[in-house]
């Protein structure tokens, strides 16, 4: 079986700063793969490199066995879509939801816009009542649903999720996570999900990679993480930190 | 004995185009030793000073000096065109007029060091956009602590930070509470942090207090809203698909 997404020795350098120092991993079709680590560890850079938004210095990315070139073609963006971290920044403030959803359809020359928009809104649980609203008229959770609808409207096979719930509060987070799981089950999607919250990753993914300063620390199955079977002290610290505040522990290295 | 801060039947409303929004609808609590709430009619008092009737100049002297506030987003709250050091020095010299420039600089650098910034002299001369989120948040904490406040209001101080930095910031706050006896109001939607960090918790919904309880007893909360909030968080090792979601009851907002 060819991997849905295969990354080999990926390096990204921003103005002399090495953001990714040779990262490799595979994501199988239909799998949900998590990337965890502290801020600045390169998680988001991986997603941006795949989407063609980061300068790749060396290494290869292959989607379904096909190696990507320096430029992404239109067909790539129909297969791979991204949901960004901040739903307050990722939606155009002067476009209605309808207009936001029409944009990808127009770019890719897809017909039956009416029907597709209706379907996409239904799928994310918003309904037609939201269609002609502006994003400032929506709550954070509703905005993130619009962002998910915009990604889904092109019927992609891979979704790149960059901390899709970190800007939302606990109860809304649960709703969006459930929505993402349900869509993945229904559409047989492959997810590559970034989060700094280990609990979210263990909930959503089957496998994960722990990252620190642009390098992979270790690859784990979620069951190993849940059983605290980790080999590296960095991962252990992350697990400890996820358990909450403890006066006795000092986490400083 | 009086409390450090007393809030009784506090109401906040915002007039908007679509009608009046009642953001806070009758909230009462007290902070500081002794922990029992002192009830007196419609009062908002800090250390006995009634904040509702205090003249503007008196309130201005309190702000930043005795009552300080850490805002949620350090990046937006710090002045983008001033170096971090200058902002800290400004706070200090506003409240302590007799401090000269050299001494203020020295104290600002010492304070940056106290909030675990590794290279305080370098950070002193940096602008807010040149530092990471975690460092910006710590710089803001340093600015708020420089005048030695008795009460600190921290509005989601760690929400923008990742878990490891989060705990560093919390241990700084914790040290200040335990060593200097500072009062702390910690505003957060992260119940996991609240239950492990705070002493007492007030759970709010639609501008009202739903429940007030000891943080250690948060897991056995009675109100369905609190229970729902606790229940809907993913937990490591728990296999719950889909996650339970909170169904908001109209009577909570009544």
CSV table of N, CA, C and O in Angstrom, one decimal, chain B residues 9-105:
chain,number,residue,atom,x,y,z
B,9,UNK,N,-22.9,42.1,44.3
B,9,UNK,CA,-23.9,42.4,43.4
B,9,UNK,C,-23.4,43.3,42.3
B,9,UNK,O,-24.0,44.4,42.0
B,10,UNK,N,-22.3,42.9,41.6
B,10,UNK,CA,-21.8,43.7,40.5
B,10,UNK,C,-22.6,43.5,39.3
B,10,UNK,O,-22.9,42.4,38.9
B,11,UNK,N,-22.9,44.6,38.6
B,11,UNK,CA,-23.6,44.5,37.3
B,11,UNK,C,-22.9,45.4,36.3
B,11,UNK,O,-22.5,46.5,36.6
B,12,UNK,N,-22.7,44.8,35.1
B,12,UNK,CA,-22.0,45.5,34.0
B,12,UNK,C,-22.9,45.4,32.8
B,12,UNK,O,-23.3,44.3,32.4
B,13,UNK,N,-23.3,46.5,32.2
B,13,UNK,CA,-24.1,46.4,31.0
B,13,UNK,C,-23.5,47.3,29.9
B,13,UNK,O,-22.9,48.3,30.2
B,14,UNK,N,-23.6,46.8,28.7
B,14,UNK,CA,-23.1,47.6,27.5
B,14,UNK,C,-24.3,47.9,26.6
B,14,UNK,O,-25.0,47.0,26.1
B,15,UNK,N,-24.6,49.2,26.4
B,15,UNK,CA,-25.6,49.5,25.4
B,15,UNK,C,-25.0,49.2,24.0
B,15,UNK,O,-23.9,49.7,23.6
B,16,UNK,N,-25.8,48.5,23.2
B,16,UNK,CA,-25.4,48.3,21.8
B,16,UNK,C,-26.5,48.6,20.8
B,16,UNK,O,-27.6,48.9,21.3
B,17,UNK,N,-26.2,48.6,19.6
B,17,UNK,CA,-27.3,48.9,18.6
B,17,UNK,C,-28.5,47.9,18.7
B,17,UNK,O,-29.6,48.3,18.4
B,18,UNK,N,-28.2,46.7,19.1
B,18,UNK,CA,-29.2,45.7,19.1
B,18,UNK,C,-29.8,45.5,20.5
B,18,UNK,O,-30.5,44.5,20.8
B,19,UNK,N,-29.6,46.5,21.4
B,19,UNK,CA,-30.1,46.4,22.7
B,19,UNK,C,-29.1,46.4,23.8
B,19,UNK,O,-27.9,46.4,23.5
B,20,UNK,N,-29.5,46.3,25.0
B,20,UNK,CA,-28.6,46.3,26.1
B,20,UNK,C,-28.1,44.9,26.4
B,20,UNK,O,-28.8,44.0,26.6
B,21,UNK,N,-26.7,44.8,26.4
B,21,UNK,CA,-26.1,43.5,26.8
B,21,UNK,C,-25.8,43.5,28.3
B,21,UNK,O,-25.0,44.3,28.7
B,22,UNK,N,-26.3,42.6,29.0
B,22,UNK,CA,-26.0,42.5,30.4
B,22,UNK,C,-24.8,41.5,30.5
B,22,UNK,O,-25.1,40.3,30.6
B,23,UNK,N,-23.6,42.0,30.6
B,23,UNK,CA,-22.5,41.1,30.6
B,23,UNK,C,-22.2,40.5,32.0
B,23,UNK,O,-21.8,39.3,32.1
B,24,UNK,N,-22.5,41.3,33.0
B,24,UNK,CA,-22.3,40.8,34.4
B,24,UNK,C,-23.6,41.1,35.1
B,24,UNK,O,-24.1,42.2,35.1
B,25,UNK,N,-24.2,40.1,35.7
B,25,UNK,CA,-25.5,40.3,36.3
B,25,UNK,C,-25.6,39.9,37.8
B,25,UNK,O,-26.0,38.8,38.1
B,26,UNK,N,-25.0,40.7,38.6
B,26,UNK,CA,-25.1,40.5,40.0
B,26,UNK,C,-24.1,39.4,40.5
B,26,UNK,O,-24.5,38.4,41.0
B,27,UNK,N,-22.9,39.8,40.5
B,27,UNK,CA,-21.8,38.8,40.9
B,27,UNK,C,-21.3,39.3,42.2
B,27,UNK,O,-21.0,40.5,42.4
B,28,UNK,N,-21.1,38.4,43.2
B,28,UNK,CA,-20.6,38.8,44.5
B,28,UNK,C,-19.5,37.8,44.9
B,28,UNK,O,-19.7,36.6,44.7
B,29,UNK,N,-18.4,38.3,45.3
B,29,UNK,CA,-17.4,37.5,46.0
B,29,UNK,C,-16.4,38.3,46.7
B,29,UNK,O,-16.4,39.5,46.6
B,30,UNK,N,-15.5,37.7,47.5
B,30,UNK,CA,-14.5,38.4,48.2
B,30,UNK,C,-13.2,37.6,48.1
B,30,UNK,O,-13.2,36.4,47.9
B,31,UNK,N,-12.1,38.4,48.2
B,31,UNK,CA,-10.8,37.7,48.0
B,31,UNK,C,-9.8,38.2,49.1
B,31,UNK,O,-9.9,39.3,49.6
B,32,UNK,N,-9.0,37.3,49.5
B,32,UNK,CA,-8.0,37.6,50.5
B,32,UNK,C,-8.3,37.0,51.9
B,32,UNK,O,-9.5,36.6,52.1
B,33,UNK,N,-7.4,36.9,52.8
B,33,UNK,CA,-7.6,36.4,54.1
B,33,UNK,C,-8.5,37.3,54.9
B,33,UNK,O,-8.2,38.5,54.8
B,34,UNK,N,-9.4,36.9,55.7
B,34,UNK,CA,-10.0,35.6,55.8
B,34,UNK,C,-10.8,35.2,54.6
B,34,UNK,O,-11.4,36.1,54.0
B,35,UNK,N,-10.9,33.9,54.2
B,35,UNK,CA,-11.6,33.6,53.0
B,35,UNK,C,-13.1,33.7,53.0
B,35,UNK,O,-13.7,33.7,52.0
B,36,UNK,N,-13.8,33.9,54.2
B,36,UNK,CA,-15.2,34.0,54.2
B,36,UNK,C,-15.6,35.3,53.5
B,36,UNK,O,-15.1,36.4,53.7
B,37,UNK,N,-16.7,35.2,52.7
B,37,UNK,CA,-17.2,36.4,52.0
B,37,UNK,C,-17.9,37.3,53.0
B,37,UNK,O,-18.6,36.9,53.8
B,38,UNK,N,-17.5,38.6,52.9
B,38,UNK,CA,-18.1,39.6,53.7
B,38,UNK,C,-19.3,40.2,52.9
B,38,UNK,O,-19.0,40.8,51.9
B,39,UNK,N,-20.5,40.1,53.4
B,39,UNK,CA,-21.6,40.6,52.7
B,39,UNK,C,-22.0,42.0,53.1
B,39,UNK,O,-22.2,42.2,54.3
B,40,UNK,N,-22.0,42.9,52.2
B,40,UNK,CA,-22.5,44.2,52.4
B,40,UNK,C,-23.2,44.7,51.1
B,40,UNK,O,-22.7,44.3,50.1
B,41,UNK,N,-24.1,45.5,51.3
B,41,UNK,CA,-25.0,45.8,50.1
B,41,UNK,C,-24.3,46.5,49.0
B,41,UNK,O,-23.7,47.5,49.2
B,42,UNK,N,-24.4,45.9,47.8
B,42,UNK,CA,-23.9,46.6,46.6
B,42,UNK,C,-22.6,47.3,46.7
B,42,UNK,O,-22.5,48.5,46.8
B,43,UNK,N,-21.5,46.5,46.8
B,43,UNK,CA,-20.3,47.1,47.2
B,43,UNK,C,-19.2,46.6,46.2
B,43,UNK,O,-19.2,45.4,45.8
B,44,UNK,N,-18.2,47.5,45.9
B,44,UNK,CA,-17.1,47.0,45.1
B,44,UNK,C,-15.9,47.7,45.8
B,44,UNK,O,-15.6,48.9,45.6
B,45,UNK,N,-15.2,47.0,46.7
B,45,UNK,CA,-14.2,47.7,47.6
B,45,UNK,C,-12.9,47.0,47.5
B,45,UNK,O,-12.8,45.7,47.6
B,46,UNK,N,-11.8,47.8,47.4
B,46,UNK,CA,-10.5,47.2,47.4
B,46,UNK,C,-9.8,47.7,48.7
B,46,UNK,O,-9.7,48.9,48.9
B,47,UNK,N,-9.5,46.8,49.6
B,47,UNK,CA,-8.8,47.2,50.9
B,47,UNK,C,-9.6,48.3,51.6
B,47,UNK,O,-9.0,49.2,52.1
B,48,UNK,N,-10.9,48.2,51.5
B,48,UNK,CA,-11.7,49.1,52.2
B,48,UNK,C,-12.1,50.4,51.4
B,48,UNK,O,-12.9,51.2,51.8
B,49,UNK,N,-11.4,50.6,50.3
B,49,UNK,CA,-11.7,51.7,49.4
B,49,UNK,C,-12.8,51.4,48.5
B,49,UNK,O,-12.7,50.4,47.7
B,50,UNK,N,-13.9,52.1,48.5
B,50,UNK,CA,-15.0,51.9,47.7
B,50,UNK,C,-14.7,52.3,46.3
B,50,UNK,O,-14.6,53.5,46.0
B,51,UNK,N,-14.5,51.4,45.4
B,51,UNK,CA,-14.1,51.7,44.0
B,51,UNK,C,-15.2,52.4,43.2
B,51,UNK,O,-14.9,53.0,42.2
B,52,UNK,N,-16.4,52.3,43.7
B,52,UNK,CA,-17.5,52.9,42.9
B,52,UNK,C,-17.6,54.4,43.1
B,52,UNK,O,-18.0,55.1,42.3
B,53,UNK,N,-17.2,54.8,44.3
B,53,UNK,CA,-17.3,56.2,44.6
B,53,UNK,C,-15.9,56.9,44.7
B,53,UNK,O,-15.9,58.1,44.8
B,54,UNK,N,-14.9,56.1,44.6
B,54,UNK,CA,-13.5,56.7,44.7
B,54,UNK,C,-13.3,57.7,43.5
B,54,UNK,O,-13.7,57.4,42.4
B,55,UNK,N,-12.7,58.9,43.8
B,55,UNK,CA,-12.4,59.8,42.7
B,55,UNK,C,-11.4,59.2,41.7
B,55,UNK,O,-10.6,58.3,42.0
B,56,UNK,N,-11.5,59.7,40.5
B,56,UNK,CA,-10.7,59.1,39.4
B,56,UNK,C,-9.2,59.1,39.7
B,56,UNK,O,-8.5,58.2,39.4
B,57,UNK,N,-8.7,60.2,40.4
B,57,UNK,CA,-7.3,60.2,40.7
B,57,UNK,C,-6.9,59.1,41.6
B,57,UNK,O,-5.8,58.6,41.5
B,58,UNK,N,-7.8,58.9,42.6
B,58,UNK,CA,-7.5,57.8,43.6
B,58,UNK,C,-7.4,56.4,42.9
B,58,UNK,O,-6.6,55.6,43.1
B,59,UNK,N,-8.4,56.2,42.0
B,59,UNK,CA,-8.4,55.0,41.3
B,59,UNK,C,-7.2,54.8,40.4
B,59,UNK,O,-6.6,53.7,40.2
B,60,UNK,N,-6.8,55.9,39.8
B,60,UNK,CA,-5.6,55.9,38.9
B,60,UNK,C,-4.4,55.5,39.7
B,60,UNK,O,-3.5,54.8,39.2
B,61,UNK,N,-4.3,56.0,40.9
B,61,UNK,CA,-3.2,55.7,41.7
B,61,UNK,C,-3.2,54.2,42.1
B,61,UNK,O,-2.1,53.6,42.3
B,62,UNK,N,-4.3,53.7,42.2
B,62,UNK,CA,-4.4,52.2,42.6
B,62,UNK,C,-4.0,51.4,41.4
B,62,UNK,O,-3.3,50.4,41.6
B,63,UNK,N,-4.4,51.7,40.2
B,63,UNK,CA,-4.2,50.9,39.0
B,63,UNK,C,-2.7,50.8,38.7
B,63,UNK,O,-2.0,51.9,38.6
B,64,UNK,N,-2.2,49.7,38.6
B,64,UNK,CA,-0.8,49.5,38.3
B,64,UNK,C,0.1,49.5,39.5
B,64,UNK,O,1.1,48.8,39.5
B,65,UNK,N,-0.3,50.2,40.6
B,65,UNK,CA,0.5,50.2,41.8
B,65,UNK,C,0.0,49.1,42.7
B,65,UNK,O,0.8,48.3,43.1
B,66,UNK,N,-1.3,49.2,43.1
B,66,UNK,CA,-1.7,48.2,44.1
B,66,UNK,C,-2.6,47.1,43.4
B,66,UNK,O,-2.6,46.0,43.9
B,67,UNK,N,-3.2,47.5,42.3
B,67,UNK,CA,-4.0,46.5,41.6
B,67,UNK,C,-3.4,46.4,40.2
B,67,UNK,O,-3.3,47.4,39.5
B,68,UNK,N,-2.9,45.2,39.8
B,68,UNK,CA,-2.4,45.1,38.4
B,68,UNK,C,-3.1,44.1,37.6
B,68,UNK,O,-3.8,43.2,38.2
B,69,UNK,N,-3.1,44.2,36.3
B,69,UNK,CA,-3.8,43.2,35.5
B,69,UNK,C,-3.0,42.7,34.4
B,69,UNK,O,-2.4,43.5,33.6
B,70,UNK,N,-2.9,41.4,34.2
B,70,UNK,CA,-2.2,40.8,33.1
B,70,UNK,C,-3.3,40.5,32.0
B,70,UNK,O,-4.3,39.8,32.4
B,71,UNK,N,-3.1,41.0,30.8
B,71,UNK,CA,-4.1,40.8,29.8
B,71,UNK,C,-3.8,39.5,29.0
B,71,UNK,O,-2.7,39.0,29.0
B,72,UNK,N,-4.8,39.0,28.3
B,72,UNK,CA,-4.8,37.8,27.6
B,72,UNK,C,-3.7,37.7,26.6
B,72,UNK,O,-2.9,36.8,26.5
B,73,UNK,N,-3.7,38.7,25.7
B,73,UNK,CA,-2.8,38.7,24.6
B,73,UNK,C,-1.7,39.7,24.7
B,73,UNK,O,-1.9,40.9,24.4
B,74,UNK,N,-0.5,39.3,25.2
B,74,UNK,CA,0.6,40.2,25.4
B,74,UNK,C,1.0,40.9,24.2
B,74,UNK,O,1.3,42.1,24.2
B,75,UNK,N,1.0,40.2,23.0
B,75,UNK,CA,1.4,40.8,21.8
B,75,UNK,C,0.6,42.1,21.5
B,75,UNK,O,1.1,43.1,21.0
B,76,UNK,N,-0.7,42.1,21.7
B,76,UNK,CA,-1.6,43.2,21.4
B,76,UNK,C,-1.6,44.2,22.6
B,76,UNK,O,-2.0,45.4,22.4
B,77,UNK,N,-1.3,43.8,23.8
B,77,UNK,CA,-1.4,44.7,24.9
B,77,UNK,C,-0.2,45.5,25.2
B,77,UNK,O,-0.3,46.6,25.8
B,78,UNK,N,1.0,45.1,24.7
B,78,UNK,CA,2.2,45.8,24.9
B,78,UNK,C,2.2,46.9,23.8
B,78,UNK,O,1.7,46.7,22.7
B,79,UNK,N,2.9,48.0,24.1
B,79,UNK,CA,3.0,49.1,23.1
B,79,UNK,C,4.0,48.7,22.0
B,79,UNK,O,5.2,48.4,22.3
B,80,UNK,N,3.5,48.6,20.7
B,80,UNK,CA,4.4,48.0,19.7
B,80,UNK,C,5.6,48.9,19.3
B,80,UNK,O,6.6,48.4,18.8
B,81,UNK,N,5.5,50.2,19.7
B,81,UNK,CA,6.6,51.1,19.2
B,81,UNK,C,7.6,51.5,20.4
B,81,UNK,O,8.4,52.3,20.3
B,82,UNK,N,7.4,50.8,21.5
B,82,UNK,CA,8.3,51.1,22.7
B,82,UNK,C,9.0,49.8,23.0
B,82,UNK,O,8.5,48.7,22.9
B,83,UNK,N,10.3,49.9,23.4
B,83,UNK,CA,11.0,48.7,23.8
B,83,UNK,C,10.4,48.2,25.1
B,83,UNK,O,9.7,48.9,25.9
B,84,UNK,N,10.5,46.9,25.3
B,84,UNK,CA,10.0,46.2,26.5
B,84,UNK,C,10.5,46.9,27.8
B,84,UNK,O,9.8,47.2,28.7
B,85,UNK,N,11.8,47.2,27.8
B,85,UNK,CA,12.4,47.8,28.9
B,85,UNK,C,11.8,49.2,29.2
B,85,UNK,O,11.5,49.5,30.4
B,86,UNK,N,11.6,50.0,28.2
B,86,UNK,CA,11.1,51.3,28.4
B,86,UNK,C,9.7,51.3,29.0
B,86,UNK,O,9.3,52.1,29.9
B,87,UNK,N,8.9,50.3,28.6
B,87,UNK,CA,7.5,50.1,29.1
B,87,UNK,C,7.5,49.8,30.6
B,87,UNK,O,6.7,50.3,31.3
B,88,UNK,N,8.5,48.9,31.0
B,88,UNK,CA,8.5,48.5,32.4
B,88,UNK,C,9.0,49.7,33.2
B,88,UNK,O,8.5,50.0,34.3
B,89,UNK,N,10.0,50.4,32.7
B,89,UNK,CA,10.5,51.6,33.4
B,89,UNK,C,9.4,52.6,33.6
B,89,UNK,O,9.3,53.2,34.7
B,90,UNK,N,8.6,52.8,32.6
B,90,UNK,CA,7.6,53.8,32.6
B,90,UNK,C,6.6,53.5,33.7
B,90,UNK,O,6.2,54.4,34.5
B,91,UNK,N,6.2,52.2,33.8
B,91,UNK,CA,5.3,51.8,34.9
B,91,UNK,C,5.9,52.1,36.3
B,91,UNK,O,5.2,52.6,37.2
B,92,UNK,N,7.2,51.7,36.4
B,92,UNK,CA,7.8,51.9,37.7
B,92,UNK,C,7.9,53.4,38.1
B,92,UNK,O,7.6,53.8,39.2
B,93,UNK,N,8.3,54.2,37.1
B,93,UNK,CA,8.5,55.6,37.5
B,93,UNK,C,7.2,56.4,37.6
B,93,UNK,O,7.2,57.5,38.2
B,94,UNK,N,6.2,55.9,37.0
B,94,UNK,CA,4.9,56.5,37.2
B,94,UNK,C,4.4,56.4,38.7
B,94,UNK,O,3.8,57.3,39.3
B,95,UNK,N,4.7,55.2,39.3
B,95,UNK,CA,4.2,55.0,40.6
B,95,UNK,C,5.2,55.2,41.7
B,95,UNK,O,4.9,55.4,42.8
B,96,UNK,N,6.5,55.2,41.3
B,96,UNK,CA,7.5,55.6,42.3
B,96,UNK,C,8.3,56.7,41.8
B,96,UNK,O,9.3,56.5,41.0
B,97,UNK,N,7.9,58.0,42.1
B,97,UNK,CA,8.5,59.2,41.5
B,97,UNK,C,10.0,59.4,41.8
B,97,UNK,O,10.7,60.0,41.1
B,98,UNK,N,10.4,58.9,43.0
B,98,UNK,CA,11.8,59.2,43.4
B,98,UNK,C,12.8,58.2,42.8
B,98,UNK,O,14.0,58.3,43.2
B,99,UNK,N,12.4,57.3,41.9
B,99,UNK,CA,13.4,56.4,41.3
B,99,UNK,C,14.1,57.0,40.1
B,99,UNK,O,13.4,57.5,39.2
B,100,UNK,N,15.4,57.1,40.1
B,100,UNK,CA,16.1,57.7,39.0
B,100,UNK,C,16.2,56.6,37.9
B,100,UNK,O,15.9,55.4,38.0
B,101,UNK,N,16.6,57.1,36.7
B,101,UNK,CA,16.6,56.3,35.5
B,101,UNK,C,17.5,55.0,35.6
B,101,UNK,O,17.1,53.9,35.3
B,102,UNK,N,18.7,55.2,36.2
B,102,UNK,CA,19.6,54.1,36.3
B,102,UNK,C,19.1,53.0,37.2
B,102,UNK,O,19.1,51.8,36.9
B,103,UNK,N,18.5,53.5,38.3
B,103,UNK,CA,17.9,52.5,39.3
B,103,UNK,C,16.7,51.8,38.6
B,103,UNK,O,16.6,50.6,38.8
B,104,UNK,N,15.9,52.5,37.9
B,104,UNK,CA,14.7,51.9,37.3
B,104,UNK,C,15.1,50.9,36.3
B,104,UNK,O,14.6,49.8,36.2
B,105,UNK,N,16.2,51.2,35.5
B,105,UNK,CA,16.7,50.2,34.5
B,105,UNK,C,17.1,48.9,35.2
B,105,UNK,O,16.8,47.8,34.8
